[in-house]
Coordinates of C-alpha atoms and ligand atoms in Angstrom, one line a residue:
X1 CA 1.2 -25.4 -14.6
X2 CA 4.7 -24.6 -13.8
X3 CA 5.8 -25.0 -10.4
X4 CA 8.3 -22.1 -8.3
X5 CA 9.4 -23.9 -4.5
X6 CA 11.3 -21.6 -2.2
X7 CA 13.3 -23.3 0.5
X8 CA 15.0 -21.3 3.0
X9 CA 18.4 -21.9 4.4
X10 CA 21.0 -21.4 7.1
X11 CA 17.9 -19.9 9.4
X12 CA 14.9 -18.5 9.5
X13 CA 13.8 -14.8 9.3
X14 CA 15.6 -14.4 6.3
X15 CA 12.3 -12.9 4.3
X16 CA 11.5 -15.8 2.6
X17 CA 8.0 -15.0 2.4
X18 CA 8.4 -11.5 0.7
X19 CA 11.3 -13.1 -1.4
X20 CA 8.3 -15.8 -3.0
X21 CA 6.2 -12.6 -2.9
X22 CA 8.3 -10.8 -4.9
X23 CA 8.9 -13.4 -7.5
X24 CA 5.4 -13.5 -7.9
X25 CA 4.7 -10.3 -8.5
X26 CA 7.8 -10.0 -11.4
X27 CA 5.8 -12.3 -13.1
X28 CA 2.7 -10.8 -12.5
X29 CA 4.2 -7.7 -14.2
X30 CA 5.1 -9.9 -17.2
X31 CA 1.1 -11.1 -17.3
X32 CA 1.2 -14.2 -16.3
X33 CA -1.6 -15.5 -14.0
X34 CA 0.3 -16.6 -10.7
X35 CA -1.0 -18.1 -7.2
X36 CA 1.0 -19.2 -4.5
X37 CA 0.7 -21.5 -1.7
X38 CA 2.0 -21.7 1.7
X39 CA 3.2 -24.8 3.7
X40 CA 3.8 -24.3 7.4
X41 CA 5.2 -27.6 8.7
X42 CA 3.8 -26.9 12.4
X43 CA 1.4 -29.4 13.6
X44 CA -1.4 -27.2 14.2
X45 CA -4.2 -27.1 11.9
X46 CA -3.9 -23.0 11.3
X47 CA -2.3 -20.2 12.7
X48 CA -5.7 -19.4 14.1
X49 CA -4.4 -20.8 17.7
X50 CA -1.0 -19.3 17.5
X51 CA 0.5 -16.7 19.8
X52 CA 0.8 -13.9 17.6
X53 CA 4.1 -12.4 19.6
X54 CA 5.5 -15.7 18.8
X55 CA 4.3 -16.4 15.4
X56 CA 3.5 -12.9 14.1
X57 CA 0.0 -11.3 13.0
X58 CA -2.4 -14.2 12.2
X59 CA -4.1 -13.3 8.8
X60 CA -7.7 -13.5 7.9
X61 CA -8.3 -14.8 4.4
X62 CA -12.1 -13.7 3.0
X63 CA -13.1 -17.5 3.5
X64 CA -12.6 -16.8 7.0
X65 CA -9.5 -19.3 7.5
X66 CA -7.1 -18.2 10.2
X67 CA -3.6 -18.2 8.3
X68 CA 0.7 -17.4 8.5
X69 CA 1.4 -13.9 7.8
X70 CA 2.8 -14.8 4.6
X71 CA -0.6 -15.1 2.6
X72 CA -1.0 -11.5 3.7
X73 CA 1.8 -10.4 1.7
X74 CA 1.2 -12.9 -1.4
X75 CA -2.2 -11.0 -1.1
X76 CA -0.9 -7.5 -1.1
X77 CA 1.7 -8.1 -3.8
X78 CA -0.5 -10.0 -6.0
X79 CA -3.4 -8.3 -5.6
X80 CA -5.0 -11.2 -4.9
X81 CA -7.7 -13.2 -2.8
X82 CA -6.4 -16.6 -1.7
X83 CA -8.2 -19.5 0.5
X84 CA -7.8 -21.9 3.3
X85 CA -6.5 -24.2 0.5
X86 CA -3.2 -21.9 -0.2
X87 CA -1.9 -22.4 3.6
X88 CA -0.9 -26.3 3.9
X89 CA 0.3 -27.9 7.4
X90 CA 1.4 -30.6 8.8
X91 CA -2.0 -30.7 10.9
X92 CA -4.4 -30.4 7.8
X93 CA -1.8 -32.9 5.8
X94 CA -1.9 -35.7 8.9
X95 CA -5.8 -35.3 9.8
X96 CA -6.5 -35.8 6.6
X97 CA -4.9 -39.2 5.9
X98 CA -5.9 -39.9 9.5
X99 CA -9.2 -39.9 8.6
X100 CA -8.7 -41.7 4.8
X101 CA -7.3 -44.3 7.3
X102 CA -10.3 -44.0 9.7
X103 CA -12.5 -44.7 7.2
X104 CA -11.0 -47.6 5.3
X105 CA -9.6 -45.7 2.7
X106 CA -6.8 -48.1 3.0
X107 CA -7.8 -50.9 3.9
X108 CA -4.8 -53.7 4.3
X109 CA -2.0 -51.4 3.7
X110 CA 0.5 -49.7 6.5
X111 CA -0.1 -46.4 6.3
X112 CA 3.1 -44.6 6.2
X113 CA 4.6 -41.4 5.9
X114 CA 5.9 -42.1 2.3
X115 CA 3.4 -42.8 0.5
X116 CA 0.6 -41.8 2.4
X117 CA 1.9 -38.3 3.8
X118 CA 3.4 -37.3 0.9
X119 CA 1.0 -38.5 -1.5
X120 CA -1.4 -35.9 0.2
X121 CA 0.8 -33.3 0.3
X122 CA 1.4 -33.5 -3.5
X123 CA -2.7 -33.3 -3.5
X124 CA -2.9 -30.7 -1.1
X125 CA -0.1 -28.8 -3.7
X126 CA -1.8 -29.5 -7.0
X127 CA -5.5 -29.0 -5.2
X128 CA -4.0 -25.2 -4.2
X129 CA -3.1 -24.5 -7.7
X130 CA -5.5 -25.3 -9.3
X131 CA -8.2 -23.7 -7.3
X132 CA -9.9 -20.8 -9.1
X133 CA -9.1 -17.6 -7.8
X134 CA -12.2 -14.8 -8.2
X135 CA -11.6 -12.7 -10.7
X136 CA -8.4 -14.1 -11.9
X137 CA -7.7 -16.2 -15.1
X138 CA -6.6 -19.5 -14.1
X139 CA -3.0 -19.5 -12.8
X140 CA -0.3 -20.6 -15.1
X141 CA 2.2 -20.3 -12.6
X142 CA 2.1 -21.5 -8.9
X143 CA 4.5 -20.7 -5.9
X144 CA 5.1 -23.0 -3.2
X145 CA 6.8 -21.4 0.0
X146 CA 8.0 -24.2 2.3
X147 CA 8.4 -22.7 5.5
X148 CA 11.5 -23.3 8.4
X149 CA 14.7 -24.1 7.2
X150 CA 16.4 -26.8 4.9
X151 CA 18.0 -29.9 7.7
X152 CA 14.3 -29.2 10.0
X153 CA 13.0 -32.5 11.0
X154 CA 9.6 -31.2 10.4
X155 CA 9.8 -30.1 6.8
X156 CA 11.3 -33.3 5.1
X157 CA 8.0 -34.6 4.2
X158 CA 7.3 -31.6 2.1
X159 CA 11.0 -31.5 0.4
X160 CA 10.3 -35.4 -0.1
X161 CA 7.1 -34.7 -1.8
X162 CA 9.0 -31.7 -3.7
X163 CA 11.6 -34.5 -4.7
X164 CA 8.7 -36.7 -5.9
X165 CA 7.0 -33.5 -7.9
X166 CA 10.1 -32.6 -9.5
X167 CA 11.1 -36.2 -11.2
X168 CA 7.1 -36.4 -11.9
X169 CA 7.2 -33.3 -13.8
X170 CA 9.0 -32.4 -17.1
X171 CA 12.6 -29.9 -15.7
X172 CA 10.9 -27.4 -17.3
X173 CA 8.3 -27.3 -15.3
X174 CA 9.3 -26.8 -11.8
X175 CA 12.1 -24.5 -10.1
X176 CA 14.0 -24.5 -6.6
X177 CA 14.8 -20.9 -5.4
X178 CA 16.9 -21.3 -2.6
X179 CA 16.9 -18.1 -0.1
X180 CA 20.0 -18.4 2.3
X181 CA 21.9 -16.1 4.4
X182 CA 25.2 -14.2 3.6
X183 CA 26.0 -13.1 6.6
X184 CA 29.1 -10.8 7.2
X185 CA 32.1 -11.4 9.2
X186 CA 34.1 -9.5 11.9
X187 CA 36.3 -7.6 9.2
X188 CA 33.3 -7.0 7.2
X189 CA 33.8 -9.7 4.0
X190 CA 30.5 -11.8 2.9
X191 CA 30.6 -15.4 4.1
X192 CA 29.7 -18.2 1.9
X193 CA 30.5 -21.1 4.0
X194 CA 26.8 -21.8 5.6
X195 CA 25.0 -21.0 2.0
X196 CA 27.2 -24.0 1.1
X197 CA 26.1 -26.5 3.5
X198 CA 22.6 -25.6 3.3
X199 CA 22.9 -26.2 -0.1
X200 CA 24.3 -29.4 0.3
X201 CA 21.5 -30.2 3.0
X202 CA 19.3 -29.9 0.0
X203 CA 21.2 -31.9 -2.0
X204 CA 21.3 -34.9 0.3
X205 CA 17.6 -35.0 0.0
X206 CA 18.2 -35.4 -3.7
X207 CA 17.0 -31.6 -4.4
X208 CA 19.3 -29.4 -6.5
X209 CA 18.8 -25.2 -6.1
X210 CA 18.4 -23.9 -9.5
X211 CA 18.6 -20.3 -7.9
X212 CA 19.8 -19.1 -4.9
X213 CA 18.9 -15.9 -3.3
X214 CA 21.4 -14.4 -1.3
X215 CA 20.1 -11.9 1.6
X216 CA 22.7 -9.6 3.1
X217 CA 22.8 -6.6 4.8
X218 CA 24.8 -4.9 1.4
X219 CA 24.7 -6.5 -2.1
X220 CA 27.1 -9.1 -2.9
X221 CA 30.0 -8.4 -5.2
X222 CA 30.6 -10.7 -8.3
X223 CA 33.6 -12.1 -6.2
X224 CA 31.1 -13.8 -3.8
X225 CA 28.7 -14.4 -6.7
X226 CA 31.3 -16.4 -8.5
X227 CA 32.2 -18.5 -5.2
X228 CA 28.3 -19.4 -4.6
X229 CA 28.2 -20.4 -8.2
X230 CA 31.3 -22.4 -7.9
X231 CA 30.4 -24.2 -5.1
X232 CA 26.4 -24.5 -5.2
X233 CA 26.9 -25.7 -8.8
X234 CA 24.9 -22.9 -10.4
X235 CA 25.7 -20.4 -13.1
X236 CA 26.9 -16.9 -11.8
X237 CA 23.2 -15.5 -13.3
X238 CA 21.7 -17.5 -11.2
X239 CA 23.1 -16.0 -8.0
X240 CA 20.6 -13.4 -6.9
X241 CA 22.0 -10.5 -4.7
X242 CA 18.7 -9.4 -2.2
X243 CA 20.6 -6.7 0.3
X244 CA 18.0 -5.7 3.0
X245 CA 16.0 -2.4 1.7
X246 CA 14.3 0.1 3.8
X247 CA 10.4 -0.9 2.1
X248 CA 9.8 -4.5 1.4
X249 CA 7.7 -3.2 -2.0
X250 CA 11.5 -2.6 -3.4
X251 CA 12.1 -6.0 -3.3
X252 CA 10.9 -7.0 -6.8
X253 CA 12.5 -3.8 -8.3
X254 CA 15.9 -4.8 -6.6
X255 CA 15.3 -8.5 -7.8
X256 CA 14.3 -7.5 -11.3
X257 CA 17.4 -5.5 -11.5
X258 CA 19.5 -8.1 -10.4
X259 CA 18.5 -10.4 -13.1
X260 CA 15.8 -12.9 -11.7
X261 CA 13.3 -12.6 -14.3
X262 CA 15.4 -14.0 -17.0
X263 CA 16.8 -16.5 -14.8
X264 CA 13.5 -17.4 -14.1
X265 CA 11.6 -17.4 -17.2
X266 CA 14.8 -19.1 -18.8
X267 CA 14.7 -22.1 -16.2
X268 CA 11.0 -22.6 -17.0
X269 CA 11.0 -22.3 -20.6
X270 CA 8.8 -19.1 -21.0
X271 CA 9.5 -16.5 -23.4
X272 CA 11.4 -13.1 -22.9
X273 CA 8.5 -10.5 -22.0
X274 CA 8.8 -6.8 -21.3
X275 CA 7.6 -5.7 -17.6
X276 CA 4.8 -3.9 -16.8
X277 CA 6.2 -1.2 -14.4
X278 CA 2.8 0.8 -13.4
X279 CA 2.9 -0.9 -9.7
X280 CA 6.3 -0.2 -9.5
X281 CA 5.9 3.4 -9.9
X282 CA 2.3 3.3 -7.4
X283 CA 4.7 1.8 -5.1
X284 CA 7.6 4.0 -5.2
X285 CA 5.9 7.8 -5.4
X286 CA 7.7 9.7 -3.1
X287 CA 6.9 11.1 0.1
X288 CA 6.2 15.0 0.2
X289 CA 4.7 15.0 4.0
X290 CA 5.0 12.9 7.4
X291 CA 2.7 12.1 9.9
X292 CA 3.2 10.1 13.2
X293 CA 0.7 7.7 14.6
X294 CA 0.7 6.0 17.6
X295 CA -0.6 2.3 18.0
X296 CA -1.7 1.5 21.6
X297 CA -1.2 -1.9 22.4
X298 CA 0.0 -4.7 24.7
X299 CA 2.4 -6.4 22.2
X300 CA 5.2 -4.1 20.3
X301 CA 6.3 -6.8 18.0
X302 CA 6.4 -5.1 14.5
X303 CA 4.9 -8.5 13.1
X304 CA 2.1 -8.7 15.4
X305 CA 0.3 -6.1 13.4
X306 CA 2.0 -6.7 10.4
X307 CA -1.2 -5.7 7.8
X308 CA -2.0 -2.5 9.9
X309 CA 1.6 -1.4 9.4
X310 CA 1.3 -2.3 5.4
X311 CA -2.4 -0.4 5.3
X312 CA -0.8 2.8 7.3
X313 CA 1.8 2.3 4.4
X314 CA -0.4 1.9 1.2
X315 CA -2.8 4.9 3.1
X316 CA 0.1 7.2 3.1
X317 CA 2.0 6.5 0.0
X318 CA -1.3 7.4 -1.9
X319 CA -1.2 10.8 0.1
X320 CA 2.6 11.0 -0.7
X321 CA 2.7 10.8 2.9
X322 CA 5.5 9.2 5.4
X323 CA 3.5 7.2 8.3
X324 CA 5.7 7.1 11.3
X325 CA 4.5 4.6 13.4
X326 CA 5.3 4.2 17.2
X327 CA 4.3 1.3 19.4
X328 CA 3.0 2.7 23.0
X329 CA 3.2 -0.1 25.3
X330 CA -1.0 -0.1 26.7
X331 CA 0.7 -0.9 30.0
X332 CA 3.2 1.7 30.7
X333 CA 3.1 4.4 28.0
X334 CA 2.4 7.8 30.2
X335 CA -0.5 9.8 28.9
X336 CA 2.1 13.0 28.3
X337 CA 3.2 11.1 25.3
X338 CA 0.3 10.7 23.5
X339 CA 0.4 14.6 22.7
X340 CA 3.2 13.8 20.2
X341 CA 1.1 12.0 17.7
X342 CA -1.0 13.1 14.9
X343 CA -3.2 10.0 15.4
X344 CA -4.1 7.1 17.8
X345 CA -4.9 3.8 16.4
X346 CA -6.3 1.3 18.5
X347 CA -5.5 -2.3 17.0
X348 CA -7.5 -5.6 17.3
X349 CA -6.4 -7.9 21.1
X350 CA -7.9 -10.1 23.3
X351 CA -8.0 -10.4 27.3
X352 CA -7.8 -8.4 29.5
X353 CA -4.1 -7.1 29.5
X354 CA -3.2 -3.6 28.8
X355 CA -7.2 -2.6 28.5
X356 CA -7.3 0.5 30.5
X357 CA -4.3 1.6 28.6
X358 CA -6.3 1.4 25.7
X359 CA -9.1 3.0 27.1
X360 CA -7.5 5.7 28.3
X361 CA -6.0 6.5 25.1
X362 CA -9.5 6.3 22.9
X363 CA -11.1 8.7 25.5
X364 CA -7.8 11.4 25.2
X365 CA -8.2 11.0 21.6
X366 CA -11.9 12.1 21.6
X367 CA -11.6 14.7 24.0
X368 CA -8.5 16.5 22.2
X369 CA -9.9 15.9 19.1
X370 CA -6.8 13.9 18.0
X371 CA -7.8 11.3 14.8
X372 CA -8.2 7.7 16.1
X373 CA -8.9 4.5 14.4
X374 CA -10.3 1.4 16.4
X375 CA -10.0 -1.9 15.4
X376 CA -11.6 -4.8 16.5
X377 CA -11.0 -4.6 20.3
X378 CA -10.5 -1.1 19.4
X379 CA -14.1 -0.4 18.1
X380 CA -15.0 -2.7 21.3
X381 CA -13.3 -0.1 23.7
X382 CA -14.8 2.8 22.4
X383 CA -17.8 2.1 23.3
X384 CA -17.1 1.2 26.9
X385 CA -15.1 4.6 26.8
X386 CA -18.0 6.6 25.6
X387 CA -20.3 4.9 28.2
X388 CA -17.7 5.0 30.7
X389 CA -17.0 9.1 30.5
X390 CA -20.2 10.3 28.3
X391 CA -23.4 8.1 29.9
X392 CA -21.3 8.1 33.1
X393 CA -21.8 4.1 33.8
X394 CA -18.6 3.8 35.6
X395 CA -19.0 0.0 35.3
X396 CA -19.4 -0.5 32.0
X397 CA -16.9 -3.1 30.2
X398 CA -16.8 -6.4 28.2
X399 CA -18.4 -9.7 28.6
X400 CA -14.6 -10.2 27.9
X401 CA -12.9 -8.6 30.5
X402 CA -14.4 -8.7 33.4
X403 CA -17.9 -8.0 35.6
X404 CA -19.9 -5.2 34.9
X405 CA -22.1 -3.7 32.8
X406 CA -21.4 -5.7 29.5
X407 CA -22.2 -3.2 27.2
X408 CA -20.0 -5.7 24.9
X409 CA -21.8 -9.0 24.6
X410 CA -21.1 -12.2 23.4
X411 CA -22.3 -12.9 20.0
X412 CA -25.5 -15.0 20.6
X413 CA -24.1 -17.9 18.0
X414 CA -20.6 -18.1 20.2
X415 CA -22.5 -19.2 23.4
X416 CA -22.8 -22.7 22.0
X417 CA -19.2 -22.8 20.5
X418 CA -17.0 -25.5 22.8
X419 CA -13.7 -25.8 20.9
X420 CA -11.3 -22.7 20.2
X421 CA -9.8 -23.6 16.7
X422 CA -11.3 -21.4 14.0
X423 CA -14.5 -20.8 15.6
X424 CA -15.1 -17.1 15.8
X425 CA -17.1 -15.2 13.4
X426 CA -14.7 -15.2 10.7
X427 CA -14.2 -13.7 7.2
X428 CA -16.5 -11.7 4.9
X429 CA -19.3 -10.1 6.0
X430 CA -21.8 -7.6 3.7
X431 CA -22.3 -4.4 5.6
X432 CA -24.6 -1.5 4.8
X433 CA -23.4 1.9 6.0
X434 CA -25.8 4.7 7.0
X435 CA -26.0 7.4 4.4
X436 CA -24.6 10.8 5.4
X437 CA -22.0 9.4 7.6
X438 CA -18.3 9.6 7.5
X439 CA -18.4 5.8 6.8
X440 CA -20.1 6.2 3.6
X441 CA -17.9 9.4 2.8
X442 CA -14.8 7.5 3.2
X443 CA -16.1 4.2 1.2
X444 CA -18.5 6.6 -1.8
X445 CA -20.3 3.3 -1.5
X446 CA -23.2 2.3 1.0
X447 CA -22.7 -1.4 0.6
X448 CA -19.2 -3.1 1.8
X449 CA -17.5 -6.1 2.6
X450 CA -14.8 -6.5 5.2
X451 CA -13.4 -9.7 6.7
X452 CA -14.2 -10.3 10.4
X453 CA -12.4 -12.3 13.5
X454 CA -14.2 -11.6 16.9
X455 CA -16.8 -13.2 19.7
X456 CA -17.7 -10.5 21.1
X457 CA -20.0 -7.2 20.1
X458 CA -21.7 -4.3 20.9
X459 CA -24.6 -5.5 23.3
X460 CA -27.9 -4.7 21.8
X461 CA -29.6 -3.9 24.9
X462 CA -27.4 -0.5 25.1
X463 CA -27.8 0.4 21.8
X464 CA -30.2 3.3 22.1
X465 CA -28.9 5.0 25.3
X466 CA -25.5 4.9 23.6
X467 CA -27.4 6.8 20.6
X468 CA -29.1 8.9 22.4
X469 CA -25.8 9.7 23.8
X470 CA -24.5 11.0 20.7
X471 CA -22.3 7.9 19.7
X472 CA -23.2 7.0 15.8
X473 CA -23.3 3.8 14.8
X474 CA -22.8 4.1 10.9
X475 CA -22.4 0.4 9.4
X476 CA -24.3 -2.4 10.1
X477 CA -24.4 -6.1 9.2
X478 CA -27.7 -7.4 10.1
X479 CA -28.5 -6.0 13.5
X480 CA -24.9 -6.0 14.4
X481 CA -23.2 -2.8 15.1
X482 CA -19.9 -3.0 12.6
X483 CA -18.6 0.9 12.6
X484 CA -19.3 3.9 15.1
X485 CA -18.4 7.5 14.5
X486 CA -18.6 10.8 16.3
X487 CA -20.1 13.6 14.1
X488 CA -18.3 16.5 16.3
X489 CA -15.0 15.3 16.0
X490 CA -12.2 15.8 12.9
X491 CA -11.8 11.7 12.2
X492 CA -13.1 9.4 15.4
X493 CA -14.1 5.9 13.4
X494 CA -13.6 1.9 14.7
X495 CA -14.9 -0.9 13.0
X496 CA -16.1 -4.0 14.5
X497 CA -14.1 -5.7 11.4
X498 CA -10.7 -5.8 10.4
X499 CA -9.9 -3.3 7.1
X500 CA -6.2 -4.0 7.2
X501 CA -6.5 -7.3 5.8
X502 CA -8.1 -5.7 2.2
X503 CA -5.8 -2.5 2.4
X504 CA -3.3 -3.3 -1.1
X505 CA -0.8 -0.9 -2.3
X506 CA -2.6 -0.1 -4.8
X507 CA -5.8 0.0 -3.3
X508 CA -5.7 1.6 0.5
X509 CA -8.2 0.8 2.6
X510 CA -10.5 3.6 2.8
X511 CA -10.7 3.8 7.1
X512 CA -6.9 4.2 6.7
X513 CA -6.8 6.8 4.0
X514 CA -9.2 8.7 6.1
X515 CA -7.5 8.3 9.2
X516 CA -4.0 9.0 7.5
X517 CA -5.5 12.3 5.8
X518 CA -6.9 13.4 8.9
X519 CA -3.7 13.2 10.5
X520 CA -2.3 15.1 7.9
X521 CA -4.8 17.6 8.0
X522 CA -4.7 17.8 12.1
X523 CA -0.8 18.9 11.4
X524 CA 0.1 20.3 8.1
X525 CA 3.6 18.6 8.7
X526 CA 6.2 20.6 6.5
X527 CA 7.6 18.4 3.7
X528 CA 10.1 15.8 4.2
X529 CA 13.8 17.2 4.5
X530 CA 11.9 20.6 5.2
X531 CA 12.8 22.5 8.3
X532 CA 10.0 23.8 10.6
X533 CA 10.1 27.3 11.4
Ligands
LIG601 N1 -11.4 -9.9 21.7 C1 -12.5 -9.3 20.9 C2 -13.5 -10.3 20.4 O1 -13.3 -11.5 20.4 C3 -11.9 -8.6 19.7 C4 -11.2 -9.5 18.7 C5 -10.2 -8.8 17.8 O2 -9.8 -7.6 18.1 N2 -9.8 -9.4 16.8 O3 -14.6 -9.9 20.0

């Protein structure tokens, strides 16, 4: 097993996460089996807690752990499915030597940070790497992202057990990619000067950067190549321009091209192997048509919704097909605007904020036959819409939101929940979708699996006045309601469950294909660079 770390420097933001992402997937092109891993040196146990306006989407893994953003990318660029055991933090790491200690694991000695700490993160590390992967061979090659920046007080456990790993292991064997920023000055010339002393940060904690990968806003000239090289104590090959691109699926094209492969494979003692370039190509097809989709929701943070921006992507790529995406603001967005779109997508949420915005945009999406995708919440409030405007129960809401008529419950199993850390129904889920139905049409397949975070659903007592109604549930799991679908209507689906966390590039998720060919089809957008007559 051959280890690839990927410290990040000067600050953070820099894209470290698609950077290790990236590097996976080069090799992955070259056939070897990789896996990465994830440390988040926050004291929470998962991200599952986390404010996603602060933090960024919080990603649901088929195991149902609650995890960073960043295993959402390793999974889209690896085509791969990765567990609770690929996200590390300092919460898991400390409750579990808390507990060793708890239970007389070691009795007489002072438990400390080094050993003890670090000791379990090395576990935690080799325990990632080593866990089998369905589907995949077992990995040859492992990735460990160490999130925050080099000189944090809250990472030097990891870099310490890095340290440790790297004089345990044979040089070939392990790799330091440092990703730093270059930033520009006033008169527009690359600065080296803060790459430098992050570098030497590392150094001080007796770590050397065998590559370092430069982000700018252009590429970086030898000139500044050959000054990082000098002063990092690196060869010039090993100094990786990474300008900023407009798609984050150029990145492993623009590092390939740059020369990190061979720096790579060199550093680790692999042989020279020829790329496979097929994803490259799925990746890069060009766009022919645009649509424009609007997402409804109370946050506007691009991050927030990270995988439903990626699925809209991977949807429209495989229709050659340009998703524009605007953010309406479910508080103040007038309903004028909504007119603009091709399509309304209603994303996953929770409380109350911003909920008659998002009502009202499901129920002007239905009536003017304008595509819409629900999510989540999204599913949720389209059926207090529809039972709201079509059964006429002017009270009817969420268990969620507020008194009413609760025509969305609480799951039965959630009444007895007491603490909020990772338990809502979470992860996989087998659902059965109703033959005939736009579900099943979408899927060609009656039998799916999508991954799940909710408490709430659709309240079973309503169930057949809502039918009867003319609102079709077409997906079930058990006797929960997991899609509904209205036959007189170009594309109206939501799903209980959350398909943007499947969607890869080069597999869309089907609910976004449709919903991105029906909003192709609603407008028959001229061609990209075309003028409309
Ligand atoms: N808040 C809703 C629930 O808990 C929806 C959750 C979501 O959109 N992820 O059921």
């Amino acid at each position: 097993m051959k280890f690839i770390f990927i410290t990040g420097g000067v600050m953070s933001g820099l894209g470290k996460g698609i950077t290790a992402a990236s590097v996976g997937r080069i090799l992955k092109n070259r056939g070897y089996a990789v896996t990465a891993v994830k440390i988040d040196p926050y004291l929470n146990i998962d991200a599952g807690t986390m404010n996603p306006g602060q933090h960024g989407e919080v990603f649901v893994l088929s195991d149902g752990s609650e995890v960073d953003l960043d295993l959402g990318n390793y999974e889209r660029f690896l085509d791969i499915d990765l567990t609770s055991a690929h996200n590390i933090t300092t919460g898991k790491v400390y409750r579990s030597v808390i507990e060793k200690e708890r239970r007389g694991d070691f009795l007489g000695e002072t438990v400390q940070i080094i050993p003890h700490i670090t000791d379990e993160i090395k576990s935690c590390i080799r325990t990632a790497a080593t866990r089998q992967i369905p589907g995949q061979p077992p990995a040859e090659i492992c990735l460990v992202e160490i999130g925050g920046t080099v000189g944090d007080i809250e990472s030097m456990p990891f870099l310490e057990a890095v340290r440790q790993m790297r004089g345990e292991l044979p040089p070939q064997d392990t790799v330091i990619i440092h990703v730093t920023l270059i930033p520009e000055d006033t008169m527009g010339d690359l600065k080296t000067k803060p790459t430098q002393h992050s570098v030497k940060a590392l150094r001080e904690l007796g770590l050397h950067a065998d590559i370092i990968v430069g982000r700018s806003e252009r590429p970086i000239g030898t000139h500044t190549k050959r000054k990082i090289s000098a002063f990092c104590d690196l060869p010039i090959n090993c100094v990786i321009s990474a300008a900023t691109v407009p798609d984050i699926y150029q990145v492993p094209m623009e590092l390939e091209k740059e020369g990190l492969a061979d720096a790579l494979t060199e550093h680790l003692g692999l042989g020279k192997r020829p790329a496979d370039t097929e994803w490259y190509r799925i990746v890069s097809r060009e766009y022919t048509h645009r649509v424009s989709v609007a997402i409804v929701s109370k946050y506007g943070i691009e991050d927030v919704y990270l995988s439903i921006k990626e699925a809209l992507k991977h949807a429209g790529r495989s229709l050659s097909t340009e998703v524009v995406i605007t953010w309406l603001d479910a508080e103040r967005y007038e309903q004028r605007q909504l007119s603009d779109f091709d399509g309304i997508l209603v994303p996953g949420g929770f409380g109350k904020r911003g909920i008659e915005g998002k009502i009202g945009a499901i129920s002007w999406a239905r009536m003017n036959r304008t595509p819409f995708l629900g999510l989540c919440l999204g599913f949720q409030m389209a059926v207090v819409e529809y039972a709201r405007t079509v059964l006429g129960w002017e009270d009817a809401t969420s268990a969620e939101i507020g008194e009413g008529r609760h025509v969305i419950a609480i799951l039965p199993e959630q009444q007895e929940v007491t603490g909020l850390g990772g338990t809502m129904r979470l992860g996989d889920a087998l659902i059965t979708l109703k033959s005939g139905t736009l579900a099943e049409r979408i899927y060609g397949k009656r039998e799916i699996t999508e991954r799940h975070r909710h408490r709430y659903e659709v309240n079973p007592r309503f169930i057949p006045d809502l039918e009867k109604a003319g609102l079709v549930f077409s997906g079930f799991s058990g006797n929960r309601m997991e899609v509904l679908e209205l036959p007189d209507h170009p594309f109206f689906l939501a799903t209980q469950f959350h398909p943007e966390f499947r969607s890869r590039p080069t597999r869309p998720s089907p609910p976004f294909l449709g919903f991105v060919r029906a909003c192709a089809a609603k407008n028959g957008k001229p061609a990209v660079g075309e003028v409309k007559k």
